[in-house]
Amino acid sequence: MLTLSDIDFDATASLLARYALVLHRVADGETIPGSYWGECEAGLIGSDVYARGDTPVHSLLHEAAHLIVLPPERRAQVHTDATDSIEEEDAVCVLQALLGDAIPGVGRERVLADMDGWGYTFRLGSAKAYFEQDADSAWAWLAERGLADSRTRRLTLPV
């Protein structure tokens, strides 16, 4: 499982900053603020994403993606749980893999593999199969919001 300590923190923080998010590194052994799952899983409060060195990258990207898809007024109200709907959750699962492509040394393939390793479940049996064959509505959802290009299957980064 790829963790925050395995990747470039500054590059990851810069990526999240493009979406007006702030990545906070929590000291080893400390409780992660706003963590829904507890343990080493990422947390979120407002526009802030919290992670420790042992936080899985897929967790950090999943929680950040929840904030990315929200309008600023809704973002400000988030503490720990950001899920609004099944459609949003599906889109977030695609978006987290796309965000992996934007971080050196990560990539969508690793994010998708780690999602499977963590225990995400999809009806086609894997995160990769969902991403490639079963996520048309999620791709459309992201495209409607200007977050991804459903034709090229690429992230659309904010300017």
mmCIF file of C-alpha atoms in Angstrom:
data_model
loop_
_atom_site.group_PDB
_atom_site.id
_atom_site.type_symbol
_atom_site.label_atom_id
_atom_site.label_comp_id
_atom_site.label_asym_id
_atom_site.label_seq_id
_atom_site.Cartn_x
_atom_site.Cartn_y
_atom_site.Cartn_z
ATOM 1 C CA MET A 1 0.000 0.000 0.000
ATOM 2 C CA LEU A 2 1.540 3.297 -1.118
ATOM 3 C CA THR A 3 1.567 5.827 1.737
ATOM 4 C CA LEU A 4 2.114 9.548 2.063
ATOM 5 C CA SER A 5 5.676 8.940 3.277
ATOM 6 C CA ASP A 6 6.407 7.147 -0.040
ATOM 7 C CA ILE A 7 5.537 10.131 -2.245
ATOM 8 C CA ASP A 8 6.445 13.789 -2.680
ATOM 9 C CA PHE A 9 4.429 15.681 -0.043
ATOM 10 C CA ASP A 10 5.039 19.071 -1.676
ATOM 11 C CA ALA A 11 3.860 17.883 -5.106
ATOM 12 C CA THR A 12 0.738 16.422 -3.516
ATOM 13 C CA ALA A 13 0.073 19.591 -1.517
ATOM 14 C CA SER A 14 0.546 21.668 -4.697
ATOM 15 C CA LEU A 15 -1.954 19.512 -6.571
ATOM 16 C CA LEU A 16 -4.557 19.914 -3.837
ATOM 17 C CA ALA A 17 -3.868 23.664 -3.648
ATOM 18 C CA ARG A 18 -4.981 23.947 -7.282
ATOM 19 C CA TYR A 19 -8.418 22.979 -5.973
ATOM 20 C CA ALA A 20 -8.194 25.429 -3.024
ATOM 21 C CA LEU A 21 -7.467 22.607 -0.565
ATOM 22 C CA VAL A 22 -4.752 22.558 2.090
ATOM 23 C CA LEU A 23 -2.897 19.325 2.871
ATOM 24 C CA HIS A 24 -1.766 19.039 6.489
ATOM 25 C CA ARG A 25 0.809 16.472 7.577
ATOM 26 C CA VAL A 26 -0.128 15.055 10.970
ATOM 27 C CA ALA A 27 2.719 13.886 13.181
ATOM 28 C CA ASP A 28 3.308 10.142 13.383
ATOM 29 C CA GLY A 29 1.238 8.576 16.150
ATOM 30 C CA GLU A 30 -1.150 11.518 16.410
ATOM 31 C CA THR A 31 -4.883 11.195 15.764
ATOM 32 C CA ILE A 32 -5.878 12.368 12.294
ATOM 33 C CA PRO A 33 -8.504 15.125 12.554
ATOM 34 C CA GLY A 34 -11.686 14.534 10.570
ATOM 35 C CA SER A 35 -10.905 10.880 9.772
ATOM 36 C CA TYR A 36 -14.074 8.917 9.039
ATOM 37 C CA TRP A 37 -12.364 5.518 9.276
ATOM 38 C CA GLY A 38 -9.887 6.352 12.031
ATOM 39 C CA GLU A 39 -6.451 4.717 12.325
ATOM 40 C CA CYS A 40 -4.234 5.965 9.487
ATOM 41 C CA GLU A 41 -7.033 7.019 7.116
ATOM 42 C CA ALA A 42 -7.113 10.611 5.825
ATOM 43 C CA GLY A 43 -9.395 13.188 7.361
ATOM 44 C CA LEU A 44 -11.179 16.266 6.139
ATOM 45 C CA ILE A 45 -12.554 19.399 7.705
ATOM 46 C CA GLY A 46 -13.716 22.226 5.463
ATOM 47 C CA SER A 47 -11.039 22.758 2.817
ATOM 48 C CA ASP A 48 -8.377 20.971 4.873
ATOM 49 C CA VAL A 49 -7.159 17.415 4.229
ATOM 50 C CA TYR A 50 -5.225 15.669 7.008
ATOM 51 C CA ALA A 51 -2.832 12.750 6.605
ATOM 52 C CA ARG A 52 0.081 11.081 8.392
ATOM 53 C CA GLY A 53 3.092 9.423 6.850
ATOM 54 C CA ASP A 54 1.309 6.058 7.133
ATOM 55 C CA THR A 55 -1.881 7.308 5.454
ATOM 56 C CA PRO A 56 -2.562 5.373 2.238
ATOM 57 C CA VAL A 57 -2.347 7.631 -0.809
ATOM 58 C CA HIS A 58 -5.661 6.285 -2.119
ATOM 59 C CA SER A 59 -7.309 7.389 1.153
ATOM 60 C CA LEU A 60 -5.814 10.883 0.951
ATOM 61 C CA LEU A 61 -6.951 11.211 -2.683
ATOM 62 C CA HIS A 62 -10.421 9.818 -1.968
ATOM 63 C CA GLU A 63 -11.071 12.312 0.817
ATOM 64 C CA ALA A 64 -9.599 15.186 -1.218
ATOM 65 C CA ALA A 65 -11.808 14.191 -4.157
ATOM 66 C CA HIS A 66 -14.872 14.476 -1.926
ATOM 67 C CA LEU A 67 -13.943 18.092 -1.252
ATOM 68 C CA ILE A 68 -13.011 18.803 -4.868
ATOM 69 C CA VAL A 69 -16.467 17.863 -6.146
ATOM 70 C CA LEU A 70 -18.239 20.143 -3.651
ATOM 71 C CA PRO A 71 -19.050 23.803 -4.240
ATOM 72 C CA PRO A 72 -17.243 26.129 -1.778
ATOM 73 C CA GLU A 73 -20.348 26.787 0.327
ATOM 74 C CA ARG A 74 -20.831 23.042 0.942
ATOM 75 C CA ARG A 75 -17.129 22.452 1.478
ATOM 76 C CA ALA A 76 -17.100 24.851 4.404
ATOM 77 C CA GLN A 77 -19.675 22.671 6.204
ATOM 78 C CA VAL A 78 -17.788 19.383 5.849
ATOM 79 C CA HIS A 79 -16.401 17.649 8.901
ATOM 80 C CA THR A 80 -15.343 13.989 8.617
ATOM 81 C CA ASP A 81 -18.095 12.792 6.223
ATOM 82 C CA ALA A 82 -18.579 14.474 2.857
ATOM 83 C CA THR A 83 -20.666 11.922 0.971
ATOM 84 C CA ASP A 84 -23.815 13.429 -0.487
ATOM 85 C CA SER A 85 -25.062 10.696 -2.816
ATOM 86 C CA ILE A 86 -24.220 7.405 -4.484
ATOM 87 C CA GLU A 87 -23.534 9.286 -7.725
ATOM 88 C CA GLU A 88 -21.033 11.521 -5.964
ATOM 89 C CA GLU A 89 -19.336 8.550 -4.294
ATOM 90 C CA ASP A 90 -19.009 6.794 -7.657
ATOM 91 C CA ALA A 91 -17.499 9.910 -9.228
ATOM 92 C CA VAL A 92 -15.084 10.331 -6.319
ATOM 93 C CA CYS A 93 -13.798 6.782 -6.879
ATOM 94 C CA VAL A 94 -12.927 7.701 -10.475
ATOM 95 C CA LEU A 95 -11.539 11.110 -9.554
ATOM 96 C CA GLN A 96 -9.154 9.714 -6.940
ATOM 97 C CA ALA A 97 -7.525 7.522 -9.601
ATOM 98 C CA LEU A 98 -7.239 10.489 -11.962
ATOM 99 C CA LEU A 99 -5.613 12.544 -9.225
ATOM 100 C CA GLY A 100 -3.062 9.751 -8.864
ATOM 101 C CA ASP A 101 -1.952 10.446 -12.424
ATOM 102 C CA ALA A 102 -1.081 14.009 -11.407
ATOM 103 C CA ILE A 103 1.340 12.973 -8.642
ATOM 104 C CA PRO A 104 4.858 11.844 -9.595
ATOM 105 C CA GLY A 105 5.443 8.194 -8.756
ATOM 106 C CA VAL A 106 1.775 7.374 -8.140
ATOM 107 C CA GLY A 107 -0.462 6.981 -11.214
ATOM 108 C CA ARG A 108 -3.969 5.641 -11.610
ATOM 109 C CA GLU A 109 -2.889 1.993 -11.844
ATOM 110 C CA ARG A 110 -1.340 2.110 -8.369
ATOM 111 C CA VAL A 111 -4.324 3.947 -6.885
ATOM 112 C CA LEU A 112 -6.734 1.409 -8.369
ATOM 113 C CA ALA A 113 -4.641 -1.537 -7.136
ATOM 114 C CA ASP A 114 -4.445 -0.062 -3.641
ATOM 115 C CA MET A 115 -8.202 0.521 -3.644
ATOM 116 C CA ASP A 116 -8.629 -3.215 -4.228
ATOM 117 C CA GLY A 117 -6.073 -4.009 -1.556
ATOM 118 C CA TRP A 118 -7.907 -1.831 0.964
ATOM 119 C CA GLY A 119 -11.211 -3.546 0.273
ATOM 120 C CA TYR A 120 -13.226 -1.369 -2.086
ATOM 121 C CA THR A 121 -15.804 -3.566 -3.821
ATOM 122 C CA PHE A 122 -17.159 -3.175 -7.326
ATOM 123 C CA ARG A 123 -19.612 -5.352 -9.195
ATOM 124 C CA LEU A 124 -17.072 -6.198 -11.931
ATOM 125 C CA GLY A 125 -14.613 -7.367 -9.285
ATOM 126 C CA SER A 126 -11.981 -4.618 -9.245
ATOM 127 C CA ALA A 127 -11.494 -0.874 -9.132
ATOM 128 C CA LYS A 128 -9.743 -1.011 -12.511
ATOM 129 C CA ALA A 129 -12.670 -2.837 -14.137
ATOM 130 C CA TYR A 130 -15.059 -0.255 -12.665
ATOM 131 C CA PHE A 131 -12.876 2.628 -13.860
ATOM 132 C CA GLU A 132 -12.504 1.233 -17.385
ATOM 133 C CA GLN A 133 -15.837 -0.536 -18.031
ATOM 134 C CA ASP A 134 -18.567 0.390 -15.566
ATOM 135 C CA ALA A 135 -18.206 4.056 -14.639
ATOM 136 C CA ASP A 136 -19.930 5.839 -17.520
ATOM 137 C CA SER A 137 -22.273 7.738 -15.215
ATOM 138 C CA ALA A 138 -19.351 8.748 -12.970
ATOM 139 C CA TRP A 139 -17.374 9.980 -15.996
ATOM 140 C CA ALA A 140 -20.413 11.995 -17.136
ATOM 141 C CA TRP A 141 -20.885 13.395 -13.620
ATOM 142 C CA LEU A 142 -17.255 14.559 -13.513
ATOM 143 C CA ALA A 143 -17.376 15.953 -17.067
ATOM 144 C CA GLU A 144 -20.515 17.983 -16.294
ATOM 145 C CA ARG A 145 -18.591 19.667 -13.484
ATOM 146 C CA GLY A 146 -15.458 20.276 -15.570
ATOM 147 C CA LEU A 147 -13.341 17.880 -13.485
ATOM 148 C CA ALA A 148 -12.541 15.265 -16.138
ATOM 149 C CA ASP A 149 -12.707 14.678 -19.864
ATOM 150 C CA SER A 150 -14.869 11.583 -20.342
ATOM 151 C CA ARG A 151 -13.646 11.135 -23.936
ATOM 152 C CA THR A 152 -9.909 11.056 -23.181
ATOM 153 C CA ARG A 153 -10.371 9.680 -19.639
ATOM 154 C CA ARG A 154 -8.107 12.376 -18.212
ATOM 155 C CA LEU A 155 -8.206 14.781 -15.316
ATOM 156 C CA THR A 156 -9.091 18.374 -16.103
ATOM 157 C CA LEU A 157 -6.884 20.487 -13.859
ATOM 158 C CA PRO A 158 -8.016 23.941 -12.749
ATOM 159 C CA VAL A 159 -6.024 26.842 -14.122
#
